[in-house]
mmCIF file of C-alpha atoms in Angstrom:
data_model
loop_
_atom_site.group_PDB
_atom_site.id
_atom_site.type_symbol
_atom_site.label_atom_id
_atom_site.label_comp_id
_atom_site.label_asym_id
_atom_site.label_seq_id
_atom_site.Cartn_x
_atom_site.Cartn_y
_atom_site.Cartn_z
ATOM 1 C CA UNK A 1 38.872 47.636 -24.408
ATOM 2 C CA UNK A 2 40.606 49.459 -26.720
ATOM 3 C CA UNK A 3 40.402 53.820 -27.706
ATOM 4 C CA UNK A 4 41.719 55.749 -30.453
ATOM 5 C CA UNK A 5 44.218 58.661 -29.069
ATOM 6 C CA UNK A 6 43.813 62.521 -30.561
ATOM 7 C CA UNK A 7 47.121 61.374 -32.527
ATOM 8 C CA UNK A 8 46.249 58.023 -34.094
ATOM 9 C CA UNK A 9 47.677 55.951 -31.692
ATOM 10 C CA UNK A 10 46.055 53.296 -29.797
ATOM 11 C CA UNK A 11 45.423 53.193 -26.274
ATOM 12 C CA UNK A 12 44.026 50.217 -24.292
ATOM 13 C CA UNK A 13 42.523 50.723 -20.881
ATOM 14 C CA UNK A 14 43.447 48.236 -17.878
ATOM 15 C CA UNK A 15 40.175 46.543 -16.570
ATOM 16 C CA UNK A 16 39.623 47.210 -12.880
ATOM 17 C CA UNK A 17 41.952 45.329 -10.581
ATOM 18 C CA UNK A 18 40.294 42.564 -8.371
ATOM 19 C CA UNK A 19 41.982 43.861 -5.362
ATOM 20 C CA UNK A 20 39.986 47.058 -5.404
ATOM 21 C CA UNK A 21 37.616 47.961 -2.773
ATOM 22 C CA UNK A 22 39.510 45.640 -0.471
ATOM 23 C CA UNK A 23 39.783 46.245 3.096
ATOM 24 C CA UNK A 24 44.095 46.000 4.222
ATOM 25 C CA UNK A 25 42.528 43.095 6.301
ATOM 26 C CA UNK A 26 41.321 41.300 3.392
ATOM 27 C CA UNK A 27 43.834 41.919 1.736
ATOM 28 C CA UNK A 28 46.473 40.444 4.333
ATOM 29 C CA UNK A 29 43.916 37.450 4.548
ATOM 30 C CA UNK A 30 44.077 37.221 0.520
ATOM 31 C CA UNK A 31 48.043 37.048 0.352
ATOM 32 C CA UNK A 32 48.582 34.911 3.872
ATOM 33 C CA UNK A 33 50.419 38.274 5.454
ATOM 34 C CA UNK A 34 51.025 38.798 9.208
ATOM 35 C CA UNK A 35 51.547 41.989 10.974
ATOM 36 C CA UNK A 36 55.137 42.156 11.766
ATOM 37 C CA UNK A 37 56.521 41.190 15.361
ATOM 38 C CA UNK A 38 52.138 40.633 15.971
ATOM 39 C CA UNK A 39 51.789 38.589 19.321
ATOM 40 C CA UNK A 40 51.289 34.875 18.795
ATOM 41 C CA UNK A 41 48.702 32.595 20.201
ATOM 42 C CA UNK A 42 49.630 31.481 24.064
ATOM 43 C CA UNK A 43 50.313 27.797 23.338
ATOM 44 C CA UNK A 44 52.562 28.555 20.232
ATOM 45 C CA UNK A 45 54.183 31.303 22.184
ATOM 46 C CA UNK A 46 55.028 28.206 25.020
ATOM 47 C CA UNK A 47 56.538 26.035 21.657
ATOM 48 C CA UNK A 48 58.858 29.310 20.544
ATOM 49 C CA UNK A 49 59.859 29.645 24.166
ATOM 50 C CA UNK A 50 60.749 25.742 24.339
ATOM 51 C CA UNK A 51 62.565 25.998 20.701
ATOM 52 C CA UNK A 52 64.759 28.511 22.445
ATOM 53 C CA UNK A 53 65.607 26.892 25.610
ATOM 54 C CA UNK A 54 69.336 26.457 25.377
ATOM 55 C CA UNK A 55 69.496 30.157 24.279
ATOM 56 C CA UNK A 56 67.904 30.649 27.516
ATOM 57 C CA UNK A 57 69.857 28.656 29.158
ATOM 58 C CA UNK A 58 73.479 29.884 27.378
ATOM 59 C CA UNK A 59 72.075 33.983 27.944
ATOM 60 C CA UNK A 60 71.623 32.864 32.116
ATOM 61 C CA UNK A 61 75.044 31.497 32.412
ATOM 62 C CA UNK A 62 76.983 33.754 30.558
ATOM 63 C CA UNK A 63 75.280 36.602 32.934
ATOM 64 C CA UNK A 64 75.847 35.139 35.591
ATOM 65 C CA UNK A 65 80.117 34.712 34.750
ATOM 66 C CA UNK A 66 79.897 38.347 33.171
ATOM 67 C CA UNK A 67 78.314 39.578 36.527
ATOM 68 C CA UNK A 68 81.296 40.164 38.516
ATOM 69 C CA UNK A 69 84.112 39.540 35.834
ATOM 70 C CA UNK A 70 84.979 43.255 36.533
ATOM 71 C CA UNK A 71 86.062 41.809 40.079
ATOM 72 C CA UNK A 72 89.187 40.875 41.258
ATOM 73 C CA UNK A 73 87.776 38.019 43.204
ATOM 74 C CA UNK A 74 85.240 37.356 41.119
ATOM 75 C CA UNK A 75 82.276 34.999 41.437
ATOM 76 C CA UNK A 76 82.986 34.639 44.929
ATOM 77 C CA UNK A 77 81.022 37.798 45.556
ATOM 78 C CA UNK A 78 78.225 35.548 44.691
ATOM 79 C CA UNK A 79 78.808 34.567 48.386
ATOM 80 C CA UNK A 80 80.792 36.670 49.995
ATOM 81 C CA UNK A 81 77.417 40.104 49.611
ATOM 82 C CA UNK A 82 74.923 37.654 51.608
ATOM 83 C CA UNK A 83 77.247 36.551 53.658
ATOM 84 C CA UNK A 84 78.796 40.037 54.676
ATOM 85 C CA UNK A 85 74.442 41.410 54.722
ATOM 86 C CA UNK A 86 73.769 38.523 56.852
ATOM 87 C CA UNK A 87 76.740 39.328 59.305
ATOM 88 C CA UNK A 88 75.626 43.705 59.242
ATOM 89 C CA UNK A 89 72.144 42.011 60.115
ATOM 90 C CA UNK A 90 73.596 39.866 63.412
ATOM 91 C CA UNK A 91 75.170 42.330 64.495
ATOM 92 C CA UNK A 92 72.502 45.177 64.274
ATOM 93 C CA UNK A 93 69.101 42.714 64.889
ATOM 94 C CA UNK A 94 71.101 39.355 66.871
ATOM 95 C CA UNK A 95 73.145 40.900 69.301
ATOM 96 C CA UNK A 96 71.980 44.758 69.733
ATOM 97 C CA UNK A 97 68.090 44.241 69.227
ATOM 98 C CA UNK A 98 68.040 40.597 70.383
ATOM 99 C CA UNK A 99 66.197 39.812 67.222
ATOM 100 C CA UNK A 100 66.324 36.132 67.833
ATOM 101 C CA UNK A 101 63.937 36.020 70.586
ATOM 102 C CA UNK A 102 61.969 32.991 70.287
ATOM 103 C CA UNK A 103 64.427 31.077 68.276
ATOM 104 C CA UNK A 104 67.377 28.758 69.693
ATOM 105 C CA UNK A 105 70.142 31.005 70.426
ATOM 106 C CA UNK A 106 72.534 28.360 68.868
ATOM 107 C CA UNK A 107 70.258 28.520 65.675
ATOM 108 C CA UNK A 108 70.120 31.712 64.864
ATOM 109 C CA UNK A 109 72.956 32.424 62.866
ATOM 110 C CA UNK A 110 71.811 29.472 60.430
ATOM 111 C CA UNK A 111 68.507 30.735 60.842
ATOM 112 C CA UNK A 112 69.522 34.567 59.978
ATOM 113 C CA UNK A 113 71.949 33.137 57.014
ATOM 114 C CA UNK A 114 68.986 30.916 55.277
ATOM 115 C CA UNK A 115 66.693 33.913 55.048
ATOM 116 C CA UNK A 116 69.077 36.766 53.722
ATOM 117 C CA UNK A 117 70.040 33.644 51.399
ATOM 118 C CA UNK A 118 66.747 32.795 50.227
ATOM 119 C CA UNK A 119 64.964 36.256 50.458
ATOM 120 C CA UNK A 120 68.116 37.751 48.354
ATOM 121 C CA UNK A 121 67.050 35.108 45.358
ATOM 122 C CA UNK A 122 63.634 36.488 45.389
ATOM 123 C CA UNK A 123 64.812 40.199 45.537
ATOM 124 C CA UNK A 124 67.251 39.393 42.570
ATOM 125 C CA UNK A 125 65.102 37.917 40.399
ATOM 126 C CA UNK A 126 62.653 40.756 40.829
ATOM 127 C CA UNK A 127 65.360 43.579 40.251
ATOM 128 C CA UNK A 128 66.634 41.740 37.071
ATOM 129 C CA UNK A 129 62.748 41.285 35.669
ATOM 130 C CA UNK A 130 62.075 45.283 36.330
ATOM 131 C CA UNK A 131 65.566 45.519 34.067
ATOM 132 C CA UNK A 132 64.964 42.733 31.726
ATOM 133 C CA UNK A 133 63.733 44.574 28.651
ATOM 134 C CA UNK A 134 64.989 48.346 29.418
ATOM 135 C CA UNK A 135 68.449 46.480 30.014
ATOM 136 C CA UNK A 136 68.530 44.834 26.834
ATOM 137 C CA UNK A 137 66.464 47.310 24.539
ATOM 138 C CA UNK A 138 69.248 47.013 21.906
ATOM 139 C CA UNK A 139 68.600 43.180 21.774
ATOM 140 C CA UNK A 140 64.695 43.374 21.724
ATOM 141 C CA UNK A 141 65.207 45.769 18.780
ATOM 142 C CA UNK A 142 67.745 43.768 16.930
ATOM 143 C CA UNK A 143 66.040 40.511 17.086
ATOM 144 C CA UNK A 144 63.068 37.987 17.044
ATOM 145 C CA UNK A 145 62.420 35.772 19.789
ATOM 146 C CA UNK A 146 60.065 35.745 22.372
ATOM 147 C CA UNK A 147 60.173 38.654 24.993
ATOM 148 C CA UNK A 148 59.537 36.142 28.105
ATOM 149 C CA UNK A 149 63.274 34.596 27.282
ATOM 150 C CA UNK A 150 64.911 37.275 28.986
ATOM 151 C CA UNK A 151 62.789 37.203 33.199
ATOM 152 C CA UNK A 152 63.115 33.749 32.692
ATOM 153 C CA UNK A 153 67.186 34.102 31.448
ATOM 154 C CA UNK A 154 67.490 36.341 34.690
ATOM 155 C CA UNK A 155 65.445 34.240 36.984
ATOM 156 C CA UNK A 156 67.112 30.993 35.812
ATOM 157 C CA UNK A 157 70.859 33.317 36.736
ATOM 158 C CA UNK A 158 69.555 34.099 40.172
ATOM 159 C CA UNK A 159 68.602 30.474 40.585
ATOM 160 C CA UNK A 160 71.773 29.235 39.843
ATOM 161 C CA UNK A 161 73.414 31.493 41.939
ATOM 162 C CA UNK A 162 71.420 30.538 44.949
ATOM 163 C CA UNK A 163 72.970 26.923 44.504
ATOM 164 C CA UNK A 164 76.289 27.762 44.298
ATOM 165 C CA UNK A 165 75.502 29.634 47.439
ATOM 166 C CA UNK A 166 73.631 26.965 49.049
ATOM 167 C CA UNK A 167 76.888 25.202 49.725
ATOM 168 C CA UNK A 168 77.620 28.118 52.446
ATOM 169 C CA UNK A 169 74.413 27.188 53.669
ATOM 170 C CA UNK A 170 74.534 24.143 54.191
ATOM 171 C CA UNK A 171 78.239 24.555 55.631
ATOM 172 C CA UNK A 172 77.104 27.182 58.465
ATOM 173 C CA UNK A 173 73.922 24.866 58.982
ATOM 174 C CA UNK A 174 76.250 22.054 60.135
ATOM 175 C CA UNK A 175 79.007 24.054 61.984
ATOM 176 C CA UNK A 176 75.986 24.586 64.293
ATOM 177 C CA UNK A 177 75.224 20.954 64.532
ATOM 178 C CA UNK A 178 72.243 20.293 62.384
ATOM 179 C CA UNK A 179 73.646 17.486 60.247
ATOM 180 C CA UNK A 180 71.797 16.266 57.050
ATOM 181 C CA UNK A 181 68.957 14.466 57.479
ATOM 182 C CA UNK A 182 65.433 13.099 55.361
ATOM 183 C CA UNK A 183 64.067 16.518 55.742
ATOM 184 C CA UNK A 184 66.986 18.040 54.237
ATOM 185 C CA UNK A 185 65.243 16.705 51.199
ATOM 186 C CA UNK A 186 62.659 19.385 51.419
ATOM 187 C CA UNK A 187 65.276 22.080 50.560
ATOM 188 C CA UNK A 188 64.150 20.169 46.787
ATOM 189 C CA UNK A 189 60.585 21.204 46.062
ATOM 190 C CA UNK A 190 60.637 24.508 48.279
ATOM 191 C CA UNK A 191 63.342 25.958 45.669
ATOM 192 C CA UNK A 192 61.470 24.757 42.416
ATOM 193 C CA UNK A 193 58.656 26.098 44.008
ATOM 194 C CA UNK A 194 60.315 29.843 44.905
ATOM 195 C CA UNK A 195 61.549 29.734 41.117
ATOM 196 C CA UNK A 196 57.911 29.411 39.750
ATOM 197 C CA UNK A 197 56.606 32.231 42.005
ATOM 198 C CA UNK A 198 60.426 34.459 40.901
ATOM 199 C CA UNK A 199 59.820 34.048 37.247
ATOM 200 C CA UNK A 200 56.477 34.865 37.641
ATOM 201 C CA UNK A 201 57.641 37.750 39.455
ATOM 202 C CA UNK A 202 60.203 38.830 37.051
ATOM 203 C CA UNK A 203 57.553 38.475 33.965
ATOM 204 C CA UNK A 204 55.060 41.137 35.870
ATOM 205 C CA UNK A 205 57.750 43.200 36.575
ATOM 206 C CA UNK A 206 59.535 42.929 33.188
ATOM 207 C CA UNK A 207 56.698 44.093 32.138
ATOM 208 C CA UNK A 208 55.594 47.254 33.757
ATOM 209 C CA UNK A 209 59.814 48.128 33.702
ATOM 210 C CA UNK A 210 59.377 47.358 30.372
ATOM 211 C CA UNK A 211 56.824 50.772 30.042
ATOM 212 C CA UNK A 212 58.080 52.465 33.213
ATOM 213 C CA UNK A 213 61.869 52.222 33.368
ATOM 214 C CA UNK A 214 61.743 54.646 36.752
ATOM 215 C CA UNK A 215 60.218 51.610 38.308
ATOM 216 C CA UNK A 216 63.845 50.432 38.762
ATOM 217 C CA UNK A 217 64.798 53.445 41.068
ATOM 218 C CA UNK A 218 61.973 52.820 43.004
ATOM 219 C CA UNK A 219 61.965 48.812 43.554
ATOM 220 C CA UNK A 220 64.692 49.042 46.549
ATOM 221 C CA UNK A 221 62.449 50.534 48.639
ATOM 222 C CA UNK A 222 60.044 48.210 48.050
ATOM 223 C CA UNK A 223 61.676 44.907 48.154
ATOM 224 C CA UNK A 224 63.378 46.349 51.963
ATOM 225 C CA UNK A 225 59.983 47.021 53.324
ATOM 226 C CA UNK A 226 59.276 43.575 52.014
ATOM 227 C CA UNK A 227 62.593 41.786 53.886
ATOM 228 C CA UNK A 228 61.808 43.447 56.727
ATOM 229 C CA UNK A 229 57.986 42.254 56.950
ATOM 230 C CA UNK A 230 58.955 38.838 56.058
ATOM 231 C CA UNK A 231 60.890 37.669 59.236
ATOM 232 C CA UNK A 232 64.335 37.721 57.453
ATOM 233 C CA UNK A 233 65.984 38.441 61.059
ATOM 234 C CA UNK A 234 63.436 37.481 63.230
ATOM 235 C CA UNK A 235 60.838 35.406 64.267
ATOM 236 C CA UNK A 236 57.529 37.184 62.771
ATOM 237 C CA UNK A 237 55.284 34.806 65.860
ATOM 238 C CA UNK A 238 57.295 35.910 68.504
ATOM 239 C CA UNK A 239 58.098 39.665 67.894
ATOM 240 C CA UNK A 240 53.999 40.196 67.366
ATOM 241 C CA UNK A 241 53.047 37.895 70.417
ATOM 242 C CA UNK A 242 50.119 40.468 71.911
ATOM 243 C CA UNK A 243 49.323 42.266 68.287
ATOM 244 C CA UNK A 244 45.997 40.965 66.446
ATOM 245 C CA UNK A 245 46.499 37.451 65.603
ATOM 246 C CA UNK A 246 45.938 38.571 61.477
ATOM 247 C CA UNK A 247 49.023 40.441 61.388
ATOM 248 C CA UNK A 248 51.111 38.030 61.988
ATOM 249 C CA UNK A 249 48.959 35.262 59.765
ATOM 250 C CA UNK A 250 49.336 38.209 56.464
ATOM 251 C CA UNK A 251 52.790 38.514 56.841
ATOM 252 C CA UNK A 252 53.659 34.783 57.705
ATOM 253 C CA UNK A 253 51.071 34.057 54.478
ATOM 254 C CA UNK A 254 53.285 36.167 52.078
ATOM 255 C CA UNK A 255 55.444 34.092 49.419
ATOM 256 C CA UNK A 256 58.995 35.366 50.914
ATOM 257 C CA UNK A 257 57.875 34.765 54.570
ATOM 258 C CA UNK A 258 56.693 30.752 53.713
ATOM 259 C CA UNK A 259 59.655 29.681 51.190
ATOM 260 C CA UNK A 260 62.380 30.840 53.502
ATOM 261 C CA UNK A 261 60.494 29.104 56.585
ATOM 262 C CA UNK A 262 60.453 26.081 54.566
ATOM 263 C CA UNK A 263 64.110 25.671 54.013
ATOM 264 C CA UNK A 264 64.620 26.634 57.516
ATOM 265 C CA UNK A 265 62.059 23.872 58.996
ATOM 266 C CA UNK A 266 63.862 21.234 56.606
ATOM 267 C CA UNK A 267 67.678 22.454 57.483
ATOM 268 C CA UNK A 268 67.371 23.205 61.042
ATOM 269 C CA UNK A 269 66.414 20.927 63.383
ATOM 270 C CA UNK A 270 64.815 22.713 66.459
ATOM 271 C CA UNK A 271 62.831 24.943 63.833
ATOM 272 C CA UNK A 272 59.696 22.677 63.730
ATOM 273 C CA UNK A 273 56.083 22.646 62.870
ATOM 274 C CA UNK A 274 55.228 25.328 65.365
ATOM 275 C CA UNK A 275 57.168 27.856 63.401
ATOM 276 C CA UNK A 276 55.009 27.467 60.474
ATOM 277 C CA UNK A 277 51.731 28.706 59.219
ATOM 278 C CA UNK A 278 49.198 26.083 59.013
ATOM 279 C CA UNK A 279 48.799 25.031 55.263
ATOM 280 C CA UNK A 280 52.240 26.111 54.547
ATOM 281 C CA UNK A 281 52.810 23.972 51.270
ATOM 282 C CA UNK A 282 49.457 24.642 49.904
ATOM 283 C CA UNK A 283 49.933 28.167 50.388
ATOM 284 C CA UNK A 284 53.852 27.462 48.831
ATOM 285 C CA UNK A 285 52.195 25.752 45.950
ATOM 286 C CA UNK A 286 49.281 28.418 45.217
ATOM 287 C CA UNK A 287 51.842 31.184 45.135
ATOM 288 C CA UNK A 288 54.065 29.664 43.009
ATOM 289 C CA UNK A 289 51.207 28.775 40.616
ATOM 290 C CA UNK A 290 48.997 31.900 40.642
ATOM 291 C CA UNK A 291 52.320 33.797 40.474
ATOM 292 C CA UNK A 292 53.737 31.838 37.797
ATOM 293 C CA UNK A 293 51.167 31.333 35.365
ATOM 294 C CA UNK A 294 50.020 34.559 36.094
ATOM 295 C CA UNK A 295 52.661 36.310 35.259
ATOM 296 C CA UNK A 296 53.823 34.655 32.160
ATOM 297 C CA UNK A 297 49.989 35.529 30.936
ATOM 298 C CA UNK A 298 49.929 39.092 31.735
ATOM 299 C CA UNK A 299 53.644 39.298 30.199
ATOM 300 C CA UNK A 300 52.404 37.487 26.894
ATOM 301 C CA UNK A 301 49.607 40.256 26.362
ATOM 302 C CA UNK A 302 52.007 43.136 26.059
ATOM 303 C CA UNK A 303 54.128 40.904 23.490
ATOM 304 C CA UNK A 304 54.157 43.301 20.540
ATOM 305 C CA UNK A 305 55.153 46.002 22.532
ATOM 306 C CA UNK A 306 58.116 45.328 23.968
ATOM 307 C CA UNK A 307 60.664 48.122 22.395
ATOM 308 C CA UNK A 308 58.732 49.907 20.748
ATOM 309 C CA UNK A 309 59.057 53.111 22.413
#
């Protein structure tokens, strides 16, 4: 179509466009566009994860050897702060309070050891989660890659910590004569169940840090009232003998309370069935897996928000 200008000249006019009266959604549909940094399905969000496991794996260790490199002794601090808690706590709860009531006297320094051991790897991996994504804001912004890398970066750090210390454990466990046996074996499935239920963990808290960074300051409150109500230094059975019997079944039910008892039924040998709740590994194994799948699902749904103010 074709008009004749006031000067002579000719002027065509453009026939409408087929892209008007077009929604931006049909338009994004039209040209195969995707909303930037727009939160993936859950199973592809598992593949990206797995694509990026030995960035995962390379971010956990090189935390963990950055950790103390400001130290003059270094990664022997991985040690040496449970081991110097665990001695405050035998001196304050073993020998003042008589904490160990209940447990073989000649057991309860393994006893006390295990559970500021294995309680500490819970209590780590929860700090680092609540930190996760404030902690590394400058990362989140700077790249693309799934969110969920870092809680499981830190969890994997705090798990590999916990076997380097295990070596104290198991060192203090036989200075007091329980020597390795079958049930030592145990040690195995408790830990990679404890890891599910940290990540897990870490992924609800890197979450809500992730929108409430205050959440940090408040945390070490929370996880003491939590040591201290799971039977770190003392036997939770014995020090509520005469209290309602559901007390002591909700705090020997929660997740710190049953993993630590675990490792202590398999590495001590006068800690036996008596000690634990009944259904102990079902209870281990729901934790982990309500935790753990839990967690990853409710961090996955906040995926596009991560950084963004």
């Amino acid at each position: 179509m074709s008009d004749t200008t006031q000067d002579g000249a000719l002027a065509t006019s453009k026939s409408p466009s087929e892209d008007a009266g077009l929604s931006p959604a049909e338009l994004a549909r039209k040209y195969g566009l995707s909303v930037s940094g727009a939160r993936p399905g859950l199973a592809e969000y598992v593949r990206q994860l797995w694509d990026r496991r030995h960035f995962i794996i390379a971010f956990s260790r090189a935390k963990l050897v950055a950790q103390y490199s400001q130290a003059k002794l270094g990664q022997i601090w991985q040690v040496a702060t449970p081991l110097l808690n665990a001695l405050v706590y035998y001196l304050i709860f073993g020998l003042i309070l008589d904490a160990g009531r209940g447990i073989n006297k000649h057991d309860y320094i393994p006893f006390l050891v295990i559970g500021v051991f294995v309680f500490t790897f819970t209590q780590s991996s929860l700090m680092a989660g609540v930190r996760a994504i404030p902690g590394n804001i400058g990362l989140v912004r700077a790249l693309h890659f799934p969110r969920a890398s870092l809680p499981i970066s830190f969890s994997l750090q705090q798990l590999q910590q916990l076997l380097f210390s295990m070596i104290v454990v198991f060192v203090v466990t036989i200075g007091f004569g329980n020597y390795p046996r079958l049930s030592w074996l145990l040690v195995i499935p408790a830990l990679v169940l404890q890891f599910a239920f940290n990540t897990g963990l870490a992924l609800v808290f890197g979450r809500m840090g992730s929108k409430t960074p205050d959440l940090a300051q408040l945390m070490p409150f929370v996880t003491r009232t939590w040591m201290y109500a799971s039977g770190v230094m003392f036997s939770i059975s014995e020090m509520l003998k005469g209290k309602p019997a559901w007390i002591a079944d909700v705090l020997q039910w929660n997740p710190a309370a049953i993993y630590m008892d675990l490792i202590r039924y398999a590495l001590i040998d006068t800690y036996g069935r008596e000690n634990l709740p009944p259904h102990v590994w079902a209870f281990a194994v729901g934790w982990a897996v309500v935790i753990g799948l839990g967690g990853f699902v409710y961090f996955w749904k906040a995926e596009e928000r991560y950084g963004r103010g």
